[in-house]
Short mmCIF file of C-alpha atoms in Angstrom, two decimals:
data_model
loop_
_atom_site.label_atom_id
_atom_site.label_comp_id
_atom_site.label_asym_id
_atom_site.label_seq_id
_atom_site.Cartn_x
_atom_site.Cartn_y
_atom_site.Cartn_z
CA ILE A 1 -52.79 23.07 77.89
CA ALA A 2 -50.76 23.84 74.78
CA ALA A 3 -52.41 21.15 72.67
CA ILE A 4 -55.86 22.71 73.16
CA ASP A 5 -55.22 26.32 72.21
CA GLY A 6 -52.29 25.72 69.82
CA ALA A 7 -49.97 28.09 71.67
CA PRO A 8 -46.50 26.93 72.61
CA PRO A 9 -46.12 25.93 76.25
CA ASP A 10 -44.72 28.45 78.71
CA PRO A 11 -41.55 26.90 80.16
CA LEU A 12 -41.53 29.21 83.19
CA VAL A 13 -44.82 27.77 84.40
CA LEU A 14 -44.17 24.44 86.07
CA ASP A 15 -47.24 22.81 84.53
CA ARG A 16 -47.04 19.05 84.17
CA TYR A 17 -49.43 19.02 81.22
CA ALA A 18 -47.27 21.51 79.33
CA TYR A 19 -44.24 19.26 79.82
CA LEU A 20 -46.30 16.25 78.77
CA ASP A 21 -47.31 18.09 75.58
CA VAL A 22 -43.67 18.94 74.88
CA ALA A 23 -42.61 15.34 75.46
CA ARG A 24 -45.21 14.01 73.05
CA ASP A 25 -44.83 16.60 70.28
CA PRO A 26 -41.94 15.80 67.90
CA TYR A 27 -42.14 19.33 66.46
CA MET A 28 -40.94 20.72 69.80
CA THR A 29 -37.44 19.25 69.35
CA GLY A 30 -36.15 22.30 67.47
CA PRO A 31 -37.48 24.86 69.93
CA ALA A 32 -36.21 22.75 72.84
CA LEU A 33 -32.75 22.66 71.29
CA LEU A 34 -32.72 26.44 70.77
CA ILE A 35 -34.08 27.20 74.25
CA GLY A 36 -31.64 24.78 75.85
CA LEU A 37 -28.59 26.11 74.01
CA ILE A 38 -29.37 29.72 74.90
CA GLY A 39 -30.28 28.81 78.48
CA LEU A 40 -27.05 26.88 79.04
CA ALA A 41 -24.98 29.71 77.55
CA LEU A 42 -26.72 32.30 79.74
CA SER A 43 -26.31 30.23 82.89
CA THR A 44 -22.61 29.73 82.16
CA ILE A 45 -22.16 33.47 81.72
CA SER A 46 -24.06 34.03 84.98
CA ILE A 47 -21.92 31.55 86.90
CA LEU A 48 -18.62 32.89 85.61
CA GLY A 49 -19.62 36.56 85.41
CA ALA A 50 -18.08 36.78 81.94
CA VAL A 51 -18.31 35.20 78.51
CA ASN A 52 -16.04 32.16 78.35
CA ALA A 53 -16.41 30.26 75.07
CA ALA A 54 -14.63 27.15 76.36
CA ALA A 55 -16.88 26.86 79.42
CA ILE A 56 -19.98 27.38 77.29
CA ALA A 57 -18.78 24.69 74.86
CA VAL A 58 -18.23 22.25 77.72
CA ARG A 59 -21.76 22.86 79.05
CA LEU A 60 -23.24 22.40 75.58
CA VAL A 61 -21.31 19.17 74.96
CA THR A 62 -22.29 17.69 78.33
CA TRP A 63 -26.01 18.40 77.86
CA PRO A 64 -26.70 15.24 75.77
CA PHE A 65 -24.91 13.17 78.43
CA VAL A 66 -27.02 14.70 81.19
CA VAL A 67 -30.10 13.77 79.19
CA LEU A 68 -28.70 10.24 78.74
CA PHE A 69 -28.19 9.89 82.49
CA LEU A 70 -31.72 11.21 83.10
CA GLN A 71 -32.98 8.67 80.59
CA MET A 72 -31.12 5.87 82.38
CA ALA A 73 -32.43 6.94 85.78
CA ALA A 74 -36.00 7.15 84.51
CA ARG A 75 -35.75 3.75 82.83
CA LEU A 76 -34.50 2.22 86.08
CA LEU A 77 -37.71 3.55 87.63
CA ARG A 78 -39.78 1.94 84.83
CA GLY A 79 -40.00 5.05 82.66
CA LYS A 80 -41.45 4.70 79.19
CA ALA A 81 -40.30 7.70 77.14
CA SER A 82 -37.66 7.94 74.44
CA TYR A 83 -34.39 9.83 74.60
CA THR A 84 -35.75 12.61 72.39
CA SER A 85 -38.76 13.12 74.65
CA THR A 86 -36.43 13.50 77.62
CA PHE A 87 -34.27 15.85 75.55
CA ARG A 88 -37.28 18.02 74.66
CA VAL A 89 -38.49 18.45 78.24
CA THR A 90 -34.96 19.15 79.42
CA GLY A 91 -34.51 21.82 76.77
CA PHE A 92 -37.74 23.53 77.75
CA ALA A 93 -36.85 23.30 81.45
CA TYR A 94 -33.56 25.09 80.69
CA PHE A 95 -35.61 28.17 79.80
CA ALA A 96 -35.58 29.06 83.51
CA TYR A 97 -31.83 29.62 83.13
CA TRP A 98 -32.79 32.77 81.23
CA LEU A 99 -33.63 34.34 84.60
CA THR A 100 -29.98 34.07 85.59
CA VAL A 101 -29.06 36.75 83.07
CA LEU A 102 -30.43 39.27 85.58
CA TYR A 103 -27.63 38.40 88.03
CA PHE A 104 -26.08 41.84 87.48
CA VAL A 105 -28.98 43.67 89.18
CA PRO A 106 -27.28 44.97 92.36
CA VAL A 107 -29.48 43.90 95.25
CA ILE A 108 -31.69 41.15 93.87
CA GLY A 109 -29.28 39.66 91.32
CA PRO A 110 -28.39 36.63 93.45
CA LEU A 111 -32.11 35.98 93.94
CA PHE A 112 -32.64 35.78 90.16
CA ARG A 113 -29.72 33.38 89.86
CA THR A 114 -31.04 31.17 92.68
CA VAL A 115 -34.61 31.18 91.37
CA GLY A 116 -33.37 30.39 87.86
CA PHE A 117 -31.37 27.39 88.99
CA LEU A 118 -34.13 26.16 91.29
CA MET A 119 -36.79 26.45 88.58
CA THR A 120 -34.53 24.65 86.13
CA PHE A 121 -33.99 21.80 88.60
CA LEU A 122 -37.73 21.52 89.27
CA GLY A 123 -38.53 21.78 85.55
CA VAL A 124 -36.11 19.01 84.60
CA TRP A 125 -37.44 16.85 87.43
CA LEU A 126 -41.09 17.48 86.60
CA GLY A 127 -40.55 17.24 82.85
CA THR A 128 -38.64 13.97 83.02
CA ALA A 129 -41.21 12.47 85.37
CA GLN A 130 -44.04 13.52 83.04
CA ALA A 131 -42.30 12.36 79.87
CA HIS A 132 -41.67 8.93 81.41
CA GLU A 133 -45.08 8.79 83.10
CA LEU A 134 -43.55 8.27 86.54
CA ARG A 135 -45.93 8.50 89.46
CA GLY A 136 -45.73 8.57 93.25
CA TRP A 137 -42.54 7.38 94.89
CA ARG A 138 -40.85 6.90 91.51
CA THR A 139 -41.12 10.64 90.87
CA LEU A 140 -39.64 11.41 94.28
CA LEU A 141 -36.73 9.00 93.74
CA LEU A 142 -35.82 10.33 90.28
CA PRO A 143 -33.14 12.86 91.44
CA VAL A 144 -31.61 10.30 93.82
CA VAL A 145 -31.43 7.62 91.14
CA PHE A 146 -29.99 10.21 88.73
CA LEU A 147 -27.16 10.96 91.18
CA VAL A 148 -26.48 7.24 91.65
CA VAL A 149 -26.36 6.75 87.87
CA VAL A 150 -23.92 9.65 87.47
CA ILE A 151 -21.66 8.29 90.22
CA VAL A 152 -21.72 4.73 88.89
CA VAL A 153 -21.08 5.83 85.30
CA GLY A 154 -18.22 8.04 86.52
CA ILE A 155 -16.60 5.21 88.46
CA VAL A 156 -17.02 2.70 85.62
CA SER A 157 -15.65 5.19 83.08
CA ARG A 158 -12.63 5.92 85.26
CA VAL A 159 -11.90 2.21 85.71
CA LEU A 160 -12.26 1.50 81.98
CA LEU A 161 -10.09 4.44 80.98
CA GLY A 162 -7.48 3.44 83.57
CA GLY A 163 -7.44 -0.11 82.17
CA ALA A 164 -7.11 1.19 78.63
CA ALA A 165 -4.23 3.49 79.64
CA LEU A 166 -2.46 0.60 81.37
CA THR A 167 -2.90 -1.59 78.28
CA ILE A 168 -1.52 1.07 75.95
CA ASP A 169 1.40 1.74 78.30
CA THR A 170 2.22 -1.99 78.45
CA LEU A 171 2.04 -2.29 74.66
CA PHE A 172 4.41 0.67 74.25
CA GLN A 173 6.85 -0.85 76.73
CA ASP A 174 6.75 -4.23 74.97
CA THR A 175 7.42 -2.64 71.58
CA GLY A 176 10.15 -0.38 72.93
CA LEU A 177 8.36 2.90 72.30
#
C-alpha cells in the first residue's frame, strides 16, 4: 500500500488499495494529470500510427467529460467520491496506455496495444469503484451505467442543440437575415 511505505502507487498493478490511496490523496492530482496526458497522447499515436496533433487535442479535451460521465454513473450507483478523486484514479489508470507505445514491435505489437487498452479499461473501472466505495453488484454495473449515461447525455445534447439551431434559424428568418 502506497500510504504505508511512502512510495507512489504503481498504476500497472491493478491493486484496489493503490487506487484508493490515489483517490484519497489530493497531492496525486498533479501526477495523475501528467500520467493521463501522456497516456492519452501515446494511445492516440498508437491508434493512428502517426502523430496527429488535432486527434491528440480532441482526446485531451474529452478526458474531463469522460470523468464527468464516470462521476455521474458512480453517483447513480450511490457513489461517494468527488470529481477530483475520480479524475485522479482515471489519470493513474491511463498509465496502462503507455504499453501501447510498443505497437510497432513486429509480431507482438498488437498484443501490447490490446493489453494496454484492456488494462486501462480495468484500471478505470476498478479505480472509479474504489474511489466511490462501490461494492458488489454496483461495481459490476458501473460500465453499463456509464454507457447509459453517455447515450442519454448524447441524445439530450443533440435535442438541445437542435432546438437551439431551430430557434436561431427562426430568429434570423424573422429579422430578414
